[in-house]
Coordinates of N, CA, C and O and ligand atoms in Angstrom, one line a residue:
X1 N 94.6 64.0 184.9 CA 95.5 64.9 184.2 C 94.7 65.8 183.2 O 93.9 65.2 182.4
X2 N 94.9 67.0 183.2 CA 94.2 68.0 182.3 C 94.7 67.9 180.9 O 95.7 67.3 180.6
X3 N 93.9 68.5 180.0 CA 94.3 68.7 178.6 C 95.5 69.7 178.6 O 95.4 70.7 179.2
X4 N 96.5 69.3 177.9 CA 97.7 70.1 177.8 C 98.0 70.4 176.3 O 97.6 69.6 175.4
X5 N 98.9 71.4 176.1 CA 99.5 71.6 174.7 C 101.0 71.4 174.8 O 101.6 71.8 175.8
X6 N 101.6 70.8 173.8 CA 103.0 70.7 173.7 C 103.5 71.1 172.3 O 102.7 71.2 171.4
X7 N 104.8 71.5 172.2 CA 105.4 71.9 171.0 C 106.2 70.8 170.4 O 106.9 70.1 171.1
X8 N 106.0 70.6 169.1 CA 106.7 69.5 168.4 C 107.4 70.0 167.1 O 106.9 70.9 166.4
X9 N 108.6 69.4 166.8 CA 109.2 69.7 165.5 C 109.5 68.3 164.8 O 110.0 67.4 165.5
X10 N 109.1 68.3 163.6 CA 109.5 67.2 162.7 C 110.8 67.7 162.1 O 110.8 68.7 161.3
X11 N 111.9 67.0 162.4 CA 113.3 67.6 162.1 C 113.7 67.3 160.6 O 113.1 66.5 159.9
X12 N 114.8 68.0 160.2 CA 115.2 67.9 158.8 C 115.4 66.5 158.3 O 115.1 66.2 157.1
X13 N 115.9 65.6 159.1 CA 116.2 64.2 158.5 C 114.9 63.5 158.2 O 114.8 62.7 157.2
X14 N 113.8 63.9 158.9 CA 112.5 63.3 158.6 C 111.7 64.0 157.5 O 111.2 63.3 156.6
X15 N 111.8 65.3 157.4 CA 111.1 66.0 156.3 C 111.7 65.6 155.0 O 111.1 65.4 154.0
X16 N 113.1 65.5 155.0 CA 113.8 65.1 153.8 C 113.5 63.8 153.3 O 113.4 63.5 152.1
X17 N 113.1 62.8 154.2 CA 112.8 61.5 153.8 C 111.3 61.3 153.6 O 110.8 60.1 153.5
X18 N 110.5 62.4 153.6 CA 109.1 62.4 153.4 C 108.3 61.6 154.4 O 107.4 60.8 154.1
X19 N 108.7 61.8 155.7 CA 108.1 61.0 156.8 C 107.1 61.8 157.6 O 106.7 61.4 158.7
X20 N 106.8 63.0 157.1 CA 105.9 63.9 157.9 C 104.6 63.2 158.3 O 104.2 63.2 159.4
X21 N 104.0 62.6 157.2 CA 102.7 62.0 157.5 C 102.8 60.8 158.4 O 101.9 60.6 159.3
X22 N 103.8 60.0 158.2 CA 104.0 58.8 159.1 C 104.1 59.2 160.5 O 103.6 58.5 161.4
X23 N 104.8 60.3 160.7 CA 105.1 60.7 162.1 C 103.8 61.3 162.7 O 103.4 61.0 163.8
X24 N 103.1 62.1 161.9 CA 101.8 62.7 162.5 C 100.8 61.6 162.8 O 100.1 61.7 163.7
X25 N 100.8 60.5 161.9 CA 99.9 59.4 162.2 C 100.2 58.8 163.6 O 99.2 58.4 164.3
X26 N 101.4 58.8 164.0 CA 101.8 58.2 165.3 C 101.3 59.1 166.4 O 100.8 58.6 167.5
X27 N 101.4 60.4 166.2 CA 100.8 61.3 167.2 C 99.3 61.1 167.4 O 98.8 61.0 168.4
X28 N 98.7 61.1 166.2 CA 97.2 61.0 166.2 C 96.7 59.7 166.8 O 95.8 59.6 167.6
X29 N 97.5 58.6 166.5 CA 97.1 57.3 167.1 C 97.2 57.3 168.6 O 96.5 56.5 169.3
X30 N 98.1 58.1 169.1 CA 98.3 58.2 170.6 C 97.3 59.2 171.2 O 97.4 59.4 172.4
X31 N 96.4 59.7 170.4 CA 95.4 60.6 171.0 C 95.8 62.1 171.0 O 95.1 62.9 171.7
X32 N 96.9 62.4 170.4 CA 97.3 63.8 170.3 C 96.7 64.5 169.0 O 96.7 63.8 168.0
X33 N 96.2 65.7 169.2 CA 95.5 66.4 168.1 C 96.4 67.5 167.6 O 97.0 68.3 168.4
X34 N 96.6 67.6 166.3 CA 97.4 68.8 165.7 C 96.5 70.0 165.7 O 95.6 70.1 165.0
X35 N 96.9 71.0 166.6 CA 96.0 72.2 166.6 C 96.7 73.4 165.9 O 96.1 74.5 165.8
X36 N 98.0 73.2 165.5 CA 98.7 74.2 164.7 C 99.8 73.5 164.0 O 100.4 72.6 164.5
X37 N 100.1 73.9 162.7 CA 101.1 73.2 162.0 C 101.6 74.2 160.8 O 100.8 74.8 160.2
X38 N 102.9 74.2 160.7 CA 103.5 74.9 159.5 C 104.9 74.4 159.2 O 105.6 73.9 160.0
X39 N 105.2 74.5 157.9 CA 106.5 74.1 157.4 C 107.4 75.3 157.2 O 106.9 76.3 156.6
X40 N 108.5 75.4 157.9 CA 109.4 76.5 157.8 C 110.9 76.1 157.6 O 111.2 74.9 157.8
X41 N 111.7 77.0 157.3 CA 113.1 76.7 157.1 C 113.9 77.7 158.0 O 114.0 78.8 157.7
X42 N 114.4 77.2 159.2 CA 115.2 78.0 160.1 C 116.5 78.4 159.6 O 117.2 77.7 158.9
X43 N 117.0 79.6 160.0 CA 118.4 80.0 159.8 C 119.2 79.3 161.0 O 118.6 78.9 162.0
X44 N 120.5 79.3 160.8 CA 121.3 78.7 161.9 C 121.1 79.5 163.2 O 121.1 79.0 164.3
X45 N 121.0 80.8 163.0 CA 120.9 81.7 164.2 C 119.5 81.4 164.9 O 119.5 81.4 166.1
X46 N 118.5 81.2 164.1 CA 117.2 80.9 164.7 C 117.2 79.6 165.5 O 116.7 79.4 166.6
X47 N 117.9 78.6 164.8 CA 118.0 77.3 165.5 C 118.8 77.5 166.8 O 118.5 76.8 167.8
X48 N 119.8 78.4 166.8 CA 120.6 78.6 168.0 C 119.8 79.2 169.1 O 120.0 78.9 170.3
X49 N 118.9 80.1 168.8 CA 118.0 80.7 169.8 C 117.1 79.6 170.4 O 117.0 79.4 171.6
X50 N 116.6 78.7 169.5 CA 115.7 77.7 170.0 C 116.4 76.7 170.9 O 115.9 76.3 172.0
X51 N 117.6 76.3 170.6 CA 118.4 75.3 171.4 C 119.4 76.0 172.3 O 120.4 75.4 172.7
X52 N 119.2 77.3 172.6 CA 120.2 78.0 173.5 C 120.5 77.3 174.8 O 121.6 77.4 175.3
X53 N 119.6 76.5 175.3 CA 119.8 75.8 176.5 C 121.0 74.8 176.4 O 121.7 74.5 177.4
X54 N 121.3 74.4 175.2 CA 122.4 73.5 174.9 C 123.7 74.2 174.5 O 124.6 73.5 174.0
X55 N 123.8 75.5 174.6 CA 124.9 76.2 173.9 C 126.3 75.9 174.4 O 127.3 76.1 173.7
X56 N 126.4 75.4 175.6 CA 127.7 75.0 176.1 C 128.1 73.5 175.8 O 129.2 73.1 176.0
X57 N 127.1 72.8 175.2 CA 127.3 71.4 174.9 C 128.2 71.2 173.6 O 128.1 72.0 172.7
X58 N 129.0 70.2 173.6 CA 129.9 70.0 172.4 C 129.2 69.8 171.1 O 129.7 70.2 170.0
X59 N 127.9 69.4 171.1 CA 127.2 69.1 169.8 C 126.4 70.3 169.4 O 125.7 70.2 168.4
X60 N 126.5 71.5 170.1 CA 125.6 72.6 169.8 C 125.7 73.1 168.4 O 124.7 73.3 167.7
X61 N 126.9 73.3 167.9 CA 127.1 73.9 166.5 C 126.6 72.9 165.5 O 125.8 73.3 164.6
X62 N 126.9 71.7 165.7 CA 126.4 70.6 164.7 C 124.9 70.5 164.8 O 124.2 70.4 163.7
X63 N 124.3 70.7 166.0 CA 122.8 70.6 166.1 C 122.2 71.8 165.4 O 121.2 71.6 164.7
X64 N 122.7 73.0 165.5 CA 122.1 74.2 164.9 C 122.3 74.1 163.4 O 121.3 74.4 162.6
X65 N 123.4 73.6 162.9 CA 123.6 73.4 161.4 C 122.6 72.4 160.9 O 122.0 72.6 159.8
X66 N 122.4 71.3 161.6 CA 121.5 70.3 161.2 C 120.0 70.8 161.2 O 119.3 70.6 160.2
X67 N 119.6 71.6 162.2 CA 118.2 72.1 162.3 C 117.9 73.1 161.2 O 116.8 73.3 160.8
X68 N 119.0 73.7 160.6 CA 118.8 74.7 159.5 C 119.1 74.1 158.1 O 119.1 74.8 157.1
X69 N 119.4 72.8 158.1 CA 119.8 72.1 156.8 C 118.7 71.9 155.8 O 119.0 71.8 154.6
X70 N 117.5 71.8 156.3 CA 116.3 71.4 155.4 C 115.1 72.0 156.1 O 115.2 72.4 157.3
X71 N 114.0 72.1 155.4 CA 112.8 72.6 156.1 C 112.4 71.7 157.3 O 112.8 70.5 157.3
X72 N 111.7 72.2 158.2 CA 111.1 71.5 159.4 C 109.6 71.7 159.4 O 109.1 72.7 158.8
X73 N 108.9 70.9 160.1 CA 107.5 71.1 160.4 C 107.3 71.3 161.9 O 107.6 70.5 162.7
X74 N 106.8 72.5 162.2 CA 106.6 72.8 163.6 C 105.1 72.7 163.9 O 104.2 73.1 163.1
X75 N 104.7 72.1 165.0 CA 103.3 71.8 165.3 C 103.0 72.1 166.8 O 104.0 72.0 167.7
X76 N 101.8 72.3 167.1 CA 101.3 72.3 168.5 C 100.4 71.1 168.6 O 99.5 70.9 167.8
X77 N 100.7 70.2 169.6 CA 99.9 69.0 169.8 C 99.1 69.2 171.1 O 99.6 69.6 172.1
X78 N 97.8 68.8 171.1 CA 96.9 68.9 172.2 C 96.4 67.6 172.6 O 96.0 66.8 171.8
X79 N 96.3 67.4 173.9 CA 95.6 66.1 174.4 C 95.9 66.0 175.9 O 96.5 66.8 176.5
X80 N 95.3 64.9 176.4 CA 95.4 64.5 177.8 C 96.9 64.3 178.1 O 97.5 63.5 177.4
X81 N 97.5 65.0 179.0 CA 98.9 64.7 179.4 C 99.8 64.8 178.2 O 100.8 64.0 178.1
X82 N 99.6 65.8 177.4 CA 100.3 65.8 176.0 C 101.8 65.9 176.1 O 102.4 65.3 175.2
X83 N 102.4 66.5 177.1 CA 103.8 66.7 177.1 C 104.5 65.3 177.3 O 105.4 64.9 176.5
X84 N 104.0 64.6 178.3 CA 104.6 63.3 178.6 C 104.2 62.3 177.5 O 105.1 61.4 177.1
X85 N 103.0 62.3 177.0 CA 102.5 61.4 176.0 C 103.4 61.6 174.7 O 103.8 60.6 174.1
X86 N 103.6 62.8 174.3 CA 104.4 63.1 173.1 C 105.8 62.5 173.3 O 106.3 61.8 172.4
X87 N 106.4 62.7 174.5 CA 107.8 62.2 174.6 C 107.8 60.7 174.7 O 108.8 60.1 174.2
X88 N 106.7 60.1 175.2 CA 106.6 58.6 175.1 C 106.6 58.1 173.7 O 107.3 57.2 173.3
X89 N 105.8 58.8 172.9 CA 105.6 58.4 171.5 C 106.9 58.6 170.7 O 107.3 57.9 169.8
X90 N 107.7 59.7 171.1 CA 109.0 60.0 170.4 C 110.0 58.9 170.7 O 110.8 58.5 169.9
X91 N 110.1 58.5 172.0 CA 111.1 57.5 172.4 C 112.4 58.2 172.8 O 112.5 59.5 172.8
X92 N 113.4 57.5 173.3 CA 114.6 58.0 173.8 C 115.4 58.8 172.8 O 115.3 58.6 171.6
X93 N 116.1 59.8 173.3 CA 116.9 60.7 172.4 C 117.8 59.9 171.4 O 117.8 60.2 170.2
X94 N 118.4 58.9 172.0 CA 119.3 58.0 171.2 C 118.5 56.9 170.6 O 118.0 56.1 171.4
X95 N 118.3 56.8 169.3 CA 117.4 55.7 168.8 C 117.9 54.3 169.2 O 117.0 53.4 169.3
X96 N 119.1 54.1 169.5 CA 119.6 52.8 169.9 C 119.0 52.4 171.3 O 118.9 51.2 171.6
X97 N 118.5 53.4 172.0 CA 117.9 53.2 173.3 C 116.4 53.3 173.3 O 115.7 53.2 174.3
X98 N 115.8 53.6 172.2 CA 114.4 53.9 172.1 C 113.6 52.6 172.0 O 114.0 51.6 171.4
X99 N 112.4 52.6 172.7 CA 111.6 51.5 172.8 C 110.9 51.1 171.4 O 110.7 52.0 170.6
X100 N 110.6 49.9 171.2 CA 110.0 49.4 170.0 C 108.7 50.2 169.8 O 107.9 50.5 170.7
X101 N 108.4 50.5 168.5 CA 107.2 51.2 168.2 C 107.2 52.7 168.3 O 106.3 53.4 167.9
X102 N 108.3 53.3 168.9 CA 108.4 54.7 169.0 C 108.9 55.3 167.7 O 109.5 54.6 166.9
X103 N 108.7 56.6 167.6 CA 109.1 57.3 166.3 C 110.6 57.2 166.1 O 111.1 56.9 165.1
X104 N 111.4 57.5 167.2 CA 112.8 57.5 167.1 C 113.4 56.1 166.8 O 114.3 55.9 166.0
X105 N 112.7 55.0 167.4 CA 113.2 53.7 167.1 C 113.0 53.4 165.6 O 113.8 52.8 164.9
X106 N 111.8 53.8 165.1 CA 111.5 53.4 163.7 C 112.2 54.3 162.7 O 112.5 53.8 161.6
X107 N 112.3 55.6 163.0 CA 112.8 56.5 161.9 C 114.1 57.2 162.1 O 114.7 57.7 161.2
X108 N 114.6 57.4 163.4 CA 115.7 58.2 163.6 C 117.0 57.6 163.0 O 117.1 56.3 163.0
X109 N 117.9 58.4 162.6 CA 119.2 57.9 162.0 C 120.3 57.9 163.0 O 121.2 57.0 162.8
X110 N 120.3 58.7 164.0 CA 121.3 58.8 165.0 C 120.9 59.7 166.1 O 119.8 60.2 166.1
X111 N 121.7 59.8 167.2 CA 121.3 60.6 168.3 C 121.1 62.1 167.9 O 120.3 62.8 168.5
X112 N 121.8 62.5 166.9 CA 121.7 63.9 166.5 C 120.5 64.0 165.5 O 119.6 64.9 165.7
X113 N 120.5 63.2 164.5 CA 119.4 63.2 163.5 C 118.3 62.3 163.9 O 118.1 61.2 163.4
X114 N 117.6 62.8 164.9 CA 116.6 61.9 165.6 C 115.2 62.2 165.3 O 114.3 61.9 166.2
X115 N 114.9 62.8 164.2 CA 113.5 62.9 163.6 C 112.5 63.9 164.2 O 111.7 64.4 163.5
X116 N 112.5 64.0 165.6 CA 111.5 64.8 166.2 C 112.1 65.5 167.5 O 113.0 65.0 168.1
X117 N 111.4 66.6 167.8 CA 111.6 67.3 169.1 C 110.3 67.4 169.8 O 109.3 67.6 169.1
X118 N 110.3 67.3 171.1 CA 109.1 67.6 171.9 C 109.5 68.3 173.1 O 110.5 68.0 173.8
X119 N 108.6 69.2 173.5 CA 108.9 70.0 174.8 C 109.0 69.1 176.0 O 108.4 68.0 176.0
X120 N 109.9 69.5 176.9 CA 110.1 68.6 178.1 C 109.4 69.0 179.4 O 109.5 68.3 180.4
X121 N 108.7 70.1 179.4 CA 108.0 70.5 180.6 C 106.9 71.6 180.2 O 107.0 72.1 179.1
X122 N 106.0 72.0 181.2 CA 105.0 72.9 180.8 C 105.5 74.3 180.5 O 105.1 75.0 179.6
X123 N 106.6 74.7 181.3 CA 107.1 76.1 181.0 C 107.8 76.2 179.6 O 107.7 77.1 178.9
X124 N 108.6 75.1 179.3 CA 109.3 75.1 178.0 C 108.2 75.0 176.9 O 108.4 75.6 175.8
X125 N 107.2 74.2 177.1 CA 106.2 74.1 176.0 C 105.6 75.5 175.7 O 105.4 75.9 174.6
X126 N 105.2 76.2 176.8 CA 104.7 77.6 176.6 C 105.6 78.5 175.8 O 105.2 79.2 174.9
X127 N 106.9 78.5 176.2 CA 107.9 79.3 175.6 C 108.1 78.9 174.1 O 108.2 79.8 173.2
X128 N 108.2 77.6 173.9 CA 108.4 77.2 172.5 C 107.2 77.4 171.6 O 107.4 77.8 170.4
X129 N 106.0 77.2 172.1 CA 104.8 77.5 171.3 C 104.8 79.0 170.9 O 104.6 79.4 169.8
X130 N 105.1 79.9 171.9 CA 105.1 81.3 171.7 C 106.2 81.8 170.7 O 106.0 82.8 170.0
X131 N 107.3 81.1 170.7 CA 108.4 81.4 169.8 C 108.0 81.2 168.3 O 108.4 81.9 167.4
X132 N 107.2 80.2 168.1 CA 106.9 79.8 166.7 C 105.5 80.2 166.2 O 105.2 80.2 165.0
X133 N 104.5 80.4 167.1 CA 103.1 80.6 166.7 C 102.5 81.8 167.4 O 102.8 82.0 168.6
X134 N 101.6 82.5 166.7 CA 100.8 83.5 167.3 C 99.5 82.9 167.8 O 99.2 81.8 167.3
X135 N 98.8 83.5 168.6 CA 97.6 83.0 169.2 C 96.6 82.7 168.1 O 95.9 81.7 168.2
X136 N 96.6 83.5 167.0 CA 95.6 83.2 165.9 C 95.8 81.9 165.2 O 95.0 81.4 164.5
X137 N 97.1 81.4 165.3 CA 97.4 80.2 164.5 C 97.1 78.9 165.3 O 97.2 77.8 164.8
X138 N 96.7 79.1 166.6 CA 96.3 77.9 167.4 C 94.8 77.7 167.3 O 94.0 78.5 167.8
X139 N 94.4 76.6 166.7 CA 93.0 76.4 166.5 C 92.6 75.0 167.1 O 92.8 74.0 166.5
X140 N 92.2 75.1 168.4 CA 91.8 73.9 169.1 C 90.5 73.3 168.7 O 89.8 73.8 167.9
Ligands
RTP1 P1 114.8 67.4 171.8 O1 115.1 68.5 172.8 O2 115.2 67.6 170.4 O3 113.3 67.0 171.9 O4 115.5 66.1 172.3 P2 115.7 65.5 173.8 O5 114.9 66.4 174.7 O6 115.3 64.1 173.7 O7 117.2 65.7 173.9 P3 118.1 66.9 174.4 O8 119.0 66.4 175.5 O9 117.2 68.1 174.7 O10 119.0 67.2 173.1 C1 118.5 68.0 172.1 C2 118.9 67.5 170.8 O11 120.3 67.6 170.6 C3 120.8 66.5 169.8 N1 121.8 65.8 170.5 N2 123.0 65.4 170.0 N3 125.5 64.3 169.5 C4 125.0 64.1 170.7 O12 125.5 63.6 171.6 C5 123.7 64.7 170.9 N4 123.0 64.7 172.0 C6 121.8 65.4 171.8 C7 119.6 65.6 169.5 O13 119.1 66.0 168.2 C8 118.7 66.0 170.6 O14 117.4 65.7 170.2
MG2 MG1 115.2 68.5 174.8

């Protein structure tokens, strides 16, 4: 498997509880390198664009409000098989179903407030990275 890049968000529930460093430590321990990183505060509209794929789902409004409720940390992670590896380290969407040792098992509060986002495929990773970062901000 080649070196890949994936897009990650440390969500409001985690930044609020000062868990940014603890979460990044898990990425790094799994062999993922942070090649871009910034702390931003999304508007509800910006969160809506990012999660547009879920706009017909019943939790969409709540999800957008949550993502705009506090600052987030957006990052690009690089490594061998980075997309799958990141999702493995994150654990299942619902923390009640997440494996031992995963970020969501340790830190997530609920299926909605689940501490992290990670891209789910190569095309979405590319789109999400381009939405948040310019080429100059990616330092491999
Ligand atoms: P993400 O996109 O944030 O990395 O999470 P994911 O792939 O594991 O899950 P996805 O199905 O894409 O859902 C996106 C986010 O929506 C919230 N959600 N809430 N209340 C609910 O039933 C519910 N289901 C999903 C979560 O914050 C989830 O991460
Ligand atoms: Mg998703």
